[in-house]
Amino acid sequence: MKRNKNIKRISWITGIIVIIIIAIFGIHYLSSKHQTAVEKSSTITVGSQGSDYAIWQHIAKSNDAKKLGLKIKVKQITDGVQLNKATAQGSIDVNAFQSWSYYLAYNQENKKNKLAALGTTYLEPMGIYSDKYKKISEIPDGATIAIANNPSQAARGLLLLEKAGLITLNKNFGYLGTINDIKSNPKHLKFKQIDDTTGPRILHSVSAVLISNTVALEGGLHVLTDSIYHEAVNQGTKDNINILATAAKNKNNKTYKKLVTLYHKKDIQKYIKNKYFGTKIEVSKDLSYFK
């Protein structure tokens, strides 16, 4: 009799354990299923600015987006730092506007609200523009050069000035380098730091201005024909490749990663090339390319 009671007790305990295991797996399954459903059905808010904003408006309405099951809302925030902060805090899901070096600089300065890169999009050359001179060699002693006041764009501009032969930078110059890192300035150039979005508007008041292509396009300038010097597409400019970024916690979000695939669709690329005259050069690279 005692043996039968023990058997019943063991069976009862075993039954409870089985029920608990089933419940745990059931909750996990439902949770996973719910998460997948959320990822598939929710609208992705993409933050952008300038010509990239126009591009993503087009992408959001494209047949390619529909085929991938992506619902996209595009929001414009013209200040890059604020756009990155909105992304890190979650009011923007993914942003499309910044280069790899800009992204690194932001993360360096905002260690508690970091972003994660999802994938590459394009490279567009930065240019040196002038209303006064047609060649780099014509820029005189004591000339004033306008350069962006944000860290990554300033560093990029200084590297371009070095490639143009106007200055020499310290060997350890990095993506947060400043005018204080200029080793040699044989023409005694003066530097005026500006909001990089104002470049086209101040061309008349300085000798030359360093302008990113997005800003140049907004100002009616074409980097390949209107600049007096511009970046070449090579290994030396890989830090200037643009990316899609999201909050660090979302770095493995499969739905967000579909935006990278979407950007590189043939129809999308054809539209971008035609609209921006080939100045946004497609770059489809694994993130390991930056290491």
Short mmCIF file of C-alpha atoms in Angstrom, two decimals, residues 18-175:
data_model
loop_
_atom_site.label_atom_id
_atom_site.label_comp_id
_atom_site.label_asym_id
_atom_site.label_seq_id
_atom_site.Cartn_x
_atom_site.Cartn_y
_atom_site.Cartn_z
CA VAL A 18 5.77 18.42 -17.13
CA ILE A 19 3.03 21.05 -16.89
CA ILE A 20 5.58 23.68 -15.75
CA ILE A 21 7.93 22.82 -18.63
CA ILE A 22 5.09 23.00 -21.15
CA ALA A 23 3.99 26.35 -19.70
CA ILE A 24 7.52 27.78 -19.92
CA PHE A 25 7.95 26.69 -23.53
CA GLY A 26 4.46 27.92 -24.33
CA ILE A 27 5.17 31.38 -22.93
CA HIS A 28 8.48 31.50 -24.77
CA TYR A 29 6.80 30.46 -28.02
CA LEU A 30 4.00 33.00 -27.69
CA SER A 31 6.49 35.71 -26.77
CA SER A 32 8.66 34.90 -29.78
CA LYS A 33 5.63 34.75 -32.02
CA HIS A 34 4.41 38.10 -30.71
CA GLN A 35 7.83 39.68 -31.20
CA THR A 36 7.97 38.37 -34.77
CA ALA A 37 4.50 39.73 -35.44
CA VAL A 38 5.49 43.11 -34.04
CA GLU A 39 8.62 43.20 -36.20
CA LYS A 40 6.59 42.31 -39.28
CA SER A 41 3.65 44.64 -38.77
CA SER A 42 5.00 47.76 -37.05
CA THR A 43 5.91 50.92 -38.91
CA ILE A 44 9.60 51.80 -38.98
CA THR A 45 10.33 55.48 -38.40
CA VAL A 46 13.36 56.51 -40.45
CA GLY A 47 14.97 59.81 -39.52
CA SER A 48 16.91 61.72 -42.14
CA GLN A 49 17.79 65.12 -43.57
CA GLY A 50 18.54 66.86 -46.84
CA SER A 51 18.66 64.76 -50.00
CA ASP A 52 18.66 61.58 -47.92
CA TYR A 53 15.26 62.59 -46.57
CA ALA A 54 13.94 62.85 -50.14
CA ILE A 55 15.47 59.48 -51.02
CA TRP A 56 13.81 57.72 -48.10
CA GLN A 57 10.47 59.31 -48.89
CA HIS A 58 10.76 57.70 -52.31
CA ILE A 59 11.90 54.38 -50.84
CA ALA A 60 9.01 54.34 -48.37
CA LYS A 61 6.49 54.51 -51.23
CA SER A 62 8.31 52.05 -53.49
CA ASN A 63 7.09 48.65 -54.66
CA ASP A 64 10.33 47.19 -53.31
CA ALA A 65 9.33 48.25 -49.78
CA LYS A 66 5.91 46.65 -50.22
CA LYS A 67 7.45 43.41 -51.49
CA LEU A 68 9.64 43.23 -48.37
CA GLY A 69 6.60 43.91 -46.16
CA LEU A 70 8.08 47.13 -44.81
CA LYS A 71 5.96 50.05 -43.62
CA ILE A 72 8.14 53.14 -43.40
CA LYS A 73 7.46 56.60 -42.02
CA VAL A 74 10.12 59.20 -42.80
CA LYS A 75 10.80 62.06 -40.39
CA GLN A 76 13.12 65.01 -41.03
CA ILE A 77 15.47 66.29 -38.32
CA THR A 78 17.99 68.76 -39.69
CA ASP A 79 20.45 68.67 -36.77
CA GLY A 80 22.64 65.57 -36.95
CA VAL A 81 23.41 65.35 -33.24
CA GLN A 82 19.72 65.66 -32.34
CA LEU A 83 18.85 63.04 -34.94
CA ASN A 84 21.35 60.62 -33.43
CA LYS A 85 20.07 61.31 -29.92
CA ALA A 86 16.47 60.74 -31.04
CA THR A 87 17.59 57.41 -32.52
CA ALA A 88 19.46 56.36 -29.39
CA GLN A 89 16.43 57.25 -27.25
CA GLY A 90 13.96 55.41 -29.50
CA SER A 91 11.74 58.12 -31.01
CA ILE A 92 13.50 57.37 -34.32
CA ASP A 93 14.02 53.69 -35.19
CA VAL A 94 16.70 54.02 -37.86
CA ASN A 95 18.52 57.02 -39.25
CA ALA A 96 20.00 57.61 -42.68
CA PHE A 97 22.32 60.59 -43.02
CA GLN A 98 25.74 59.98 -41.51
CA SER A 99 29.16 58.71 -42.50
CA TRP A 100 31.05 56.03 -40.62
CA SER A 101 33.39 58.62 -39.11
CA TYR A 102 30.47 60.80 -37.96
CA TYR A 103 28.95 57.71 -36.34
CA LEU A 104 32.21 56.87 -34.54
CA ALA A 105 32.57 60.46 -33.34
CA TYR A 106 29.02 60.47 -31.97
CA ASN A 107 29.53 57.19 -30.10
CA GLN A 108 32.81 58.45 -28.70
CA GLU A 109 31.07 61.51 -27.25
CA ASN A 110 27.85 59.74 -26.17
CA LYS A 111 28.97 56.54 -24.47
CA LYS A 112 25.72 56.12 -22.51
CA ASN A 113 23.50 56.43 -25.59
CA LYS A 114 25.41 54.58 -28.27
CA LEU A 115 24.23 53.66 -31.74
CA ALA A 116 24.86 50.54 -33.83
CA ALA A 117 25.47 50.41 -37.57
CA LEU A 118 23.11 48.26 -39.66
CA GLY A 119 24.86 48.46 -43.01
CA THR A 120 26.43 50.64 -45.69
CA THR A 121 24.62 52.78 -48.27
CA TYR A 122 26.84 55.07 -50.33
CA LEU A 123 29.83 57.36 -50.51
CA GLU A 124 29.55 60.88 -51.83
CA PRO A 125 32.67 63.00 -52.21
CA MET A 126 33.24 66.08 -50.09
CA GLY A 127 34.42 69.05 -52.16
CA ILE A 128 36.35 72.29 -51.83
CA TYR A 129 34.35 75.08 -53.45
CA SER A 130 35.28 78.64 -54.30
CA ASP A 131 33.64 81.62 -56.01
CA LYS A 132 37.00 83.37 -56.25
CA TYR A 133 39.40 80.71 -57.53
CA LYS A 134 39.22 77.99 -60.18
CA LYS A 135 42.19 75.92 -58.99
CA ILE A 136 43.62 74.89 -55.63
CA SER A 137 46.97 76.37 -56.67
CA GLU A 138 45.36 79.83 -56.98
CA ILE A 139 44.40 80.02 -53.28
CA PRO A 140 46.71 82.73 -51.88
CA ASP A 141 48.62 83.20 -48.65
CA GLY A 142 46.42 84.17 -45.74
CA ALA A 143 43.22 82.92 -47.41
CA THR A 144 40.23 82.09 -45.21
CA ILE A 145 38.85 78.57 -45.51
CA ALA A 146 35.43 77.75 -44.04
CA ILE A 147 35.25 74.36 -42.37
CA ALA A 148 32.48 72.53 -40.51
CA ASN A 149 32.22 72.97 -36.76
CA ASN A 150 31.15 69.37 -36.07
CA PRO A 151 33.98 66.96 -35.24
CA SER A 152 33.76 64.33 -37.98
CA GLN A 153 33.08 66.74 -40.84
CA ALA A 154 35.88 69.01 -39.66
CA ALA A 155 38.34 66.12 -39.57
CA ARG A 156 37.21 64.95 -42.99
CA GLY A 157 37.67 68.46 -44.36
CA LEU A 158 41.18 68.77 -42.95
CA LEU A 159 42.16 65.46 -44.52
CA LEU A 160 40.87 66.74 -47.85
CA LEU A 161 42.92 69.93 -47.49
CA GLU A 162 45.97 67.78 -46.84
CA LYS A 163 45.29 65.69 -49.96
CA ALA A 164 44.96 68.93 -51.91
CA GLY A 165 48.47 69.88 -50.73
CA LEU A 166 47.44 72.92 -48.69
CA ILE A 167 48.35 71.64 -45.21
CA THR A 168 50.10 68.76 -43.47
CA LEU A 169 48.53 66.97 -40.49
CA ASN A 170 50.09 65.18 -37.54
CA LYS A 171 50.71 61.46 -38.09
CA ASN A 172 48.25 60.43 -35.37
CA PHE A 173 45.42 62.52 -36.88
CA GLY A 174 42.12 60.69 -36.36
CA TYR A 175 38.38 61.00 -36.97
#
